[in-house]
Structure formats: structure tokens, C-alpha cells
PDB file of C-alpha atoms in Angstrom:
ATOM      1  CA  MET K  16     122.224  32.520  52.627  1.00 59.00           C
ATOM      2  CA  THR K  17     123.766  35.648  53.931  1.00 72.00           C
ATOM      3  CA  ASP K  18     127.384  36.194  55.149  1.00 93.00           C
ATOM      4  CA  GLN K  19     125.685  37.303  58.626  1.00 96.00           C
ATOM      5  CA  PHE K  20     126.685  34.040  60.435  1.00 96.00           C
ATOM      6  CA  ASP K  21     130.236  33.211  58.432  1.00 97.00           C
ATOM      7  CA  ASP K  22     132.173  34.334  61.718  1.00 97.00           C
ATOM      8  CA  LEU K  23     130.162  32.212  63.845  1.00 97.00           C
ATOM      9  CA  LEU K  24     130.175  29.217  61.780  1.00 97.00           C
ATOM     10  CA  GLN K  25     134.195  29.742  61.375  1.00 97.00           C
ATOM     11  CA  ALA K  26     134.209  29.557  64.907  1.00 98.00           C
ATOM     12  CA  ASN K  27     132.279  26.619  65.122  1.00 98.00           C
ATOM     13  CA  ARG K  28     134.362  24.575  62.703  1.00 97.00           C
ATOM     14  CA  GLU K  29     137.511  25.544  64.673  1.00 98.00           C
ATOM     15  CA  PHE K  30     135.527  24.610  67.933  1.00 97.00           C
ATOM     16  CA  ALA K  31     134.568  21.086  66.359  1.00 97.00           C
ATOM     17  CA  GLU K  32     138.296  20.214  65.530  1.00 97.00           C
ATOM     18  CA  THR K  33     138.992  19.530  69.230  1.00 96.00           C
ATOM     19  CA  PHE K  34     135.540  18.529  70.294  1.00 95.00           C
ATOM     20  CA  ALA K  35     135.812  15.895  72.423  1.00 90.00           C
ATOM     21  CA  PHE K  36     132.154  15.628  73.841  1.00 89.00           C
ATOM     22  CA  GLY K  37     130.693  13.444  71.310  1.00 90.00           C
ATOM     23  CA  GLY K  38     128.858  10.004  72.583  1.00 90.00           C
ATOM     24  CA  PHE K  39     127.713  11.869  76.206  1.00 89.00           C
ATOM     25  CA  ASP K  40     124.861  10.426  77.418  1.00 94.00           C
ATOM     26  CA  GLY K  41     123.054  14.078  78.069  1.00 93.00           C
ATOM     27  CA  VAL K  42     122.656  13.231  81.936  1.00 97.00           C
ATOM     28  CA  ALA K  43     124.060  15.881  84.541  1.00 98.00           C
ATOM     29  CA  HIS K  44     127.061  13.997  85.773  1.00 97.00           C
ATOM     30  CA  ALA K  45     127.197  16.361  88.873  1.00 98.00           C
ATOM     31  CA  GLY K  46     123.489  16.158  89.405  1.00 98.00           C
ATOM     32  CA  VAL K  47     123.216  19.987  88.871  1.00 98.00           C
ATOM     33  CA  ALA K  48     120.186  22.246  87.495  1.00 98.00           C
ATOM     34  CA  VAL K  49     120.776  25.722  87.150  1.00 98.00           C
ATOM     35  CA  VAL K  50     117.759  28.557  86.495  1.00 98.00           C
ATOM     36  CA  THR K  51     119.512  31.554  85.531  1.00 98.00           C
ATOM     37  CA  CYS K  52     119.320  34.636  83.537  1.00 98.00           C
ATOM     38  CA  MET K  53     120.083  34.993  79.467  1.00 98.00           C
ATOM     39  CA  ASP K  54     122.733  37.749  80.544  1.00 98.00           C
ATOM     40  CA  SER K  55     126.069  36.897  78.734  1.00 97.00           C
ATOM     41  CA  ARG K  56     127.801  38.066  81.824  1.00 98.00           C
ATOM     42  CA  ILE K  57     127.024  34.778  83.361  1.00 98.00           C
ATOM     43  CA  ASP K  58     128.876  31.490  82.629  1.00 98.00           C
ATOM     44  CA  PRO K  59     126.979  29.177  84.897  1.00 98.00           C
ATOM     45  CA  LEU K  60     129.242  26.255  84.456  1.00 98.00           C
ATOM     46  CA  ARG K  61     132.718  27.930  84.889  1.00 98.00           C
ATOM     47  CA  MET K  62     130.876  29.792  88.025  1.00 98.00           C
ATOM     48  CA  LEU K  63     130.052  26.624  89.627  1.00 98.00           C
ATOM     49  CA  GLY K  64     133.732  24.982  88.541  1.00 98.00           C
ATOM     50  CA  LEU K  65     131.473  22.598  86.260  1.00 98.00           C
ATOM     51  CA  GLN K  66     132.368  21.035  83.067  1.00 95.00           C
ATOM     52  CA  PRO K  67     130.163  20.401  79.896  1.00 94.00           C
ATOM     53  CA  GLY K  68     128.120  17.579  80.661  1.00 95.00           C
ATOM     54  CA  ASP K  69     128.005  18.572  84.436  1.00 97.00           C
ATOM     55  CA  ALA K  70     124.540  20.027  84.632  1.00 98.00           C
ATOM     56  CA  LYS K  71     121.825  20.825  83.026  1.00 98.00           C
ATOM     57  CA  ILE K  72     121.110  24.859  82.479  1.00 98.00           C
ATOM     58  CA  PHE K  73     118.041  26.594  81.781  1.00 98.00           C
ATOM     59  CA  ARG K  74     117.929  30.609  81.055  1.00 98.00           C
ATOM     60  CA  ASN K  75     115.508  33.267  80.839  1.00 97.00           C
ATOM     61  CA  PRO K  76     114.965  37.010  81.319  1.00 97.00           C
ATOM     62  CA  GLY K  77     115.534  37.197  85.316  1.00 97.00           C
ATOM     63  CA  GLY K  78     116.630  34.089  85.677  1.00 98.00           C
ATOM     64  CA  ARG K  79     112.423  33.165  87.047  1.00 98.00           C
ATOM     65  CA  VAL K  80     111.381  29.921  87.508  1.00 98.00           C
ATOM     66  CA  THR K  81     108.549  29.683  84.804  1.00 98.00           C
ATOM     67  CA  GLU K  82     106.304  26.966  83.794  1.00 98.00           C
ATOM     68  CA  ALA K  83     109.027  26.024  81.260  1.00 98.00           C
ATOM     69  CA  ALA K  84     111.520  25.994  83.757  1.00 98.00           C
ATOM     70  CA  LEU K  85     109.647  23.798  86.021  1.00 98.00           C
ATOM     71  CA  GLU K  86     109.133  21.375  83.170  1.00 98.00           C
ATOM     72  CA  ALA K  87     112.722  21.619  82.539  1.00 98.00           C
ATOM     73  CA  LEU K  88     113.617  20.843  86.242  1.00 98.00           C
ATOM     74  CA  VAL K  89     111.152  17.666  86.454  1.00 98.00           C
ATOM     75  CA  LEU K  90     112.555  16.041  83.360  1.00 98.00           C
ATOM     76  CA  GLY K  91     116.205  17.058  84.780  1.00 98.00           C
ATOM     77  CA  VAL K  92     115.181  15.580  88.146  1.00 98.00           C
ATOM     78  CA  HIS K  93     113.190  12.259  86.678  1.00 98.00           C
ATOM     79  CA  LEU K  94     115.278  11.333  83.594  1.00 98.00           C
ATOM     80  CA  LEU K  95     118.808  13.394  83.554  1.00 98.00           C
ATOM     81  CA  ASN K  96     120.370  12.576  86.969  1.00 98.00           C
ATOM     82  CA  VAL K  97     119.549  16.154  88.767  1.00 98.00           C
ATOM     83  CA  ASN K  98     119.424  16.182  92.545  1.00 98.00           C
ATOM     84  CA  ARG K  99     120.630  19.722  93.136  1.00 98.00           C
ATOM     85  CA  ILE K 100     118.927  22.583  91.795  1.00 99.00           C
ATOM     86  CA  LEU K 101     120.338  26.224  92.051  1.00 98.00           C
ATOM     87  CA  VAL K 102     117.959  29.098  91.288  1.00 98.00           C
ATOM     88  CA  VAL K 103     120.306  32.264  90.196  1.00 98.00           C
ATOM     89  CA  PRO K 104     119.256  35.520  89.646  1.00 98.00           C
ATOM     90  CA  HIS K 105     121.941  38.351  89.173  1.00 98.00           C
ATOM     91  CA  THR K 106     122.931  41.687  90.350  1.00 98.00           C
ATOM     92  CA  ARG K 107     122.337  44.577  87.874  1.00 97.00           C
ATOM     93  CA  CYS K 108     119.351  42.876  86.311  1.00 97.00           C
ATOM     94  CA  ALA K 109     117.813  44.647  83.635  1.00 95.00           C
ATOM     95  CA  MET K 110     114.247  42.786  84.493  1.00 97.00           C
ATOM     96  CA  ALA K 111     115.041  43.956  88.196  1.00 97.00           C
ATOM     97  CA  SER K 112     116.004  47.511  87.327  1.00 95.00           C
ATOM     98  CA  ALA K 113     113.254  48.978  84.908  1.00 95.00           C
ATOM     99  CA  THR K 114     109.277  48.939  85.504  1.00 96.00           C
ATOM    100  CA  GLN K 115     107.274  47.031  82.940  1.00 96.00           C
ATOM    101  CA  ASP K 116     106.296  50.609  81.412  1.00 97.00           C
ATOM    102  CA  GLU K 117     109.677  51.152  80.746  1.00 96.00           C
ATOM    103  CA  LEU K 118     110.930  47.867  79.206  1.00 96.00           C
ATOM    104  CA  ARG K 119     107.497  48.342  76.894  1.00 97.00           C
ATOM    105  CA  ALA K 120     108.613  51.755  76.087  1.00 97.00           C
ATOM    106  CA  ARG K 121     112.324  50.887  75.337  1.00 97.00           C
ATOM    107  CA  VAL K 122     111.144  47.806  73.354  1.00 98.00           C
ATOM    108  CA  GLY K 123     108.649  49.845  71.625  1.00 98.00           C
ATOM    109  CA  ARG K 124     110.930  52.651  70.298  1.00 98.00           C
ATOM    110  CA  SER K 125     113.319  49.857  69.381  1.00 98.00           C
ATOM    111  CA  ALA K 126     110.986  47.794  67.249  1.00 98.00           C
ATOM    112  CA  GLY K 127     109.024  51.069  66.162  1.00 98.00           C
ATOM    113  CA  VAL K 128     105.836  49.601  66.826  1.00 98.00           C
ATOM    114  CA  ASP K 129     103.677  49.696  70.021  1.00 98.00           C
ATOM    115  CA  ALA K 130     104.933  47.156  72.648  1.00 98.00           C
ATOM    116  CA  SER K 131     102.537  48.134  75.377  1.00 97.00           C
ATOM    117  CA  TRP K 132     100.424  44.557  75.133  1.00 98.00           C
ATOM    118  CA  GLN K 133     104.111  42.522  75.745  1.00 97.00           C
ATOM    119  CA  THR K 134     104.536  41.116  78.877  1.00 95.00           C
ATOM    120  CA  PHE K 135     107.979  41.057  80.570  1.00 95.00           C
ATOM    121  CA  GLY K 136     109.124  39.279  83.776  1.00 93.00           C
ATOM    122  CA  VAL K 137     109.901  42.345  85.820  1.00 96.00           C
ATOM    123  CA  VAL K 138     110.989  41.617  89.260  1.00 97.00           C
ATOM    124  CA  ASP K 139     110.352  44.439  92.046  1.00 95.00           C
ATOM    125  CA  ASP K 140     112.237  42.768  94.816  1.00 97.00           C
ATOM    126  CA  GLN K 141     114.914  40.329  93.468  1.00 97.00           C
ATOM    127  CA  LYS K 142     115.220  38.530  97.212  1.00 97.00           C
ATOM    128  CA  ALA K 143     111.362  38.384  97.354  1.00 98.00           C
ATOM    129  CA  ALA K 144     110.747  36.667  93.904  1.00 98.00           C
ATOM    130  CA  LEU K 145     113.806  34.576  94.509  1.00 98.00           C
ATOM    131  CA  GLN K 146     112.269  33.034  97.647  1.00 98.00           C
ATOM    132  CA  ASP K 147     108.817  32.624  95.371  1.00 98.00           C
ATOM    133  CA  ASP K 148     110.897  30.947  92.873  1.00 98.00           C
ATOM    134  CA  VAL K 149     112.612  28.330  95.365  1.00 98.00           C
ATOM    135  CA  ARG K 150     109.157  27.952  96.986  1.00 98.00           C
ATOM    136  CA  LYS K 151     107.608  26.770  93.632  1.00 98.00           C
ATOM    137  CA  VAL K 152     110.241  24.487  93.174  1.00 98.00           C
ATOM    138  CA  LYS K 153     110.034  22.702  96.254  1.00 98.00           C
ATOM    139  CA  ALA K 154     106.357  22.848  96.281  1.00 98.00           C
ATOM    140  CA  HIS K 155     106.129  21.090  92.799  1.00 98.00           C
ATOM    141  CA  PRO K 156     104.298  17.641  93.067  1.00 98.00           C
ATOM    142  CA  LEU K 157     106.939  15.966  90.832  1.00 98.00           C
ATOM    143  CA  ILE K 158     109.868  17.533  92.390  1.00 98.00           C
ATOM    144  CA  PRO K 159     110.934  15.163  95.504  1.00 98.00           C
ATOM    145  CA  GLU K 160     112.127  16.576  98.927  1.00 98.00           C
ATOM    146  CA  SER K 161     115.260  14.635  98.362  1.00 98.00           C
ATOM    147  CA  VAL K 162     116.240  17.299  95.744  1.00 98.00           C
ATOM    148  CA  ALA K 163     118.264  19.933  97.264  1.00 98.00           C
ATOM    149  CA  VAL K 164     117.242  23.403  96.152  1.00 98.00           C
ATOM    150  CA  GLY K 165     118.871  26.781  96.922  1.00 98.00           C
ATOM    151  CA  GLY K 166     118.253  30.407  95.924  1.00 98.00           C
ATOM    152  CA  PHE K 167     121.515  32.051  95.123  1.00 98.00           C
ATOM    153  CA  LEU K 168     122.316  35.708  93.876  1.00 98.00           C
ATOM    154  CA  TYR K 169     125.486  36.115  91.285  1.00 98.00           C
ATOM    155  CA  ASP K 170     127.255  39.256  91.424  1.00 98.00           C
ATOM    156  CA  VAL K 171     128.439  40.258  87.853  1.00 98.00           C
ATOM    157  CA  ASP K 172     131.244  42.379  89.152  1.00 98.00           C
ATOM    158  CA  THR K 173     132.707  39.811  91.460  1.00 98.00           C
ATOM    159  CA  GLY K 174     131.874  36.356  90.119  1.00 98.00           C
ATOM    160  CA  LEU K 175     130.707  35.704  93.792  1.00 98.00           C
ATOM    161  CA  LEU K 176     127.534  33.747  94.622  1.00 98.00           C
ATOM    162  CA  ALA K 177     125.429  34.685  97.789  1.00 98.00           C
ATOM    163  CA  GLU K 178     123.353  31.985  99.262  1.00 98.00           C
ATOM    164  CA  LEU K 179     119.880  33.881 100.096  1.00 97.00           C
ATOM    165  CA  VAL K 180     117.302  31.066 100.159  1.00 96.00           C
TER     166      VAL K 180
END
């Protein structure tokens, strides 16, 4: 095994020394699920004043409600105590600031191979995409009307959420 992960494994050992979440039941104690972007500037729990064990988090490029996200939300609602869902894309997102062709070219250059076949979830209009994603969640036959669903935009420069949908 290589030493490329040694720093992370050491950090994990230090984390485990004071680990206090063993034995948790896995449900969302605050009843919250968040669909957001994979961007490392987003700290989903802290931005909402939550702690580990309070929420279910699903992350993907652009924070879109994909089929996998819908699957996670359905499971969250029916098995994990979720009764509030936040869909949260963010400002200055790469998925909203580049075209499909631009991303394919950048990835292709980085990979050193043709990436023109790869699909990326590019977002032309974040507000319209957010409205569509919230609509998808609300329209899902396995997500009851009693579940609150909202669409928010996270500002990576201020840390503030703006409710858009």
C-alpha cells in the first residue's frame, strides 16, 4: 500500500480518539434531508446549525435532484425520519458557469483522452433548474405532501441561504 493516504489515516485516528457518535440509529434526528453540490465550500450541517445525526445529506455536481437523489429522498422519508427536504445549489458553481462543451474540453485535456462523449449536469439557469428539481421532489409518488420541500441558493462568499422556491 502506498503512503498517499497516510495523512488522512492519521487524521482519522485522531478523530476516532474522541469519536462520540457510535451507536447512533442512523435516522435524521432533525427530520432534515439536504440535496446539495459536492463543492467543498459547502458544510451542509453547519450551514443549517445541525450536528451529525441530524440530517441526511446527498451531494452531487450542481446539487441536482437526480434519480439517485430521489432514491435517497424516498428512503429518507420512509425509513429515516425525514420530513423536510432542502435542495441547495450554490453561487459560483462550475456546473452553472461552463457549457457542456467547455467541461468536456477541460476534462479531456486533463485526462489526455477524448471526453466528448461524457455527459455533465450543466445548469444553464440555476433558478429554473432549482424550480424543476423542487417540482420533481414534490411530484414523486412516494414523497407525501406532508413533507416540506424548499429550494435555496447557498452563497459561497457569505455563507447565507436564500429561499428561492
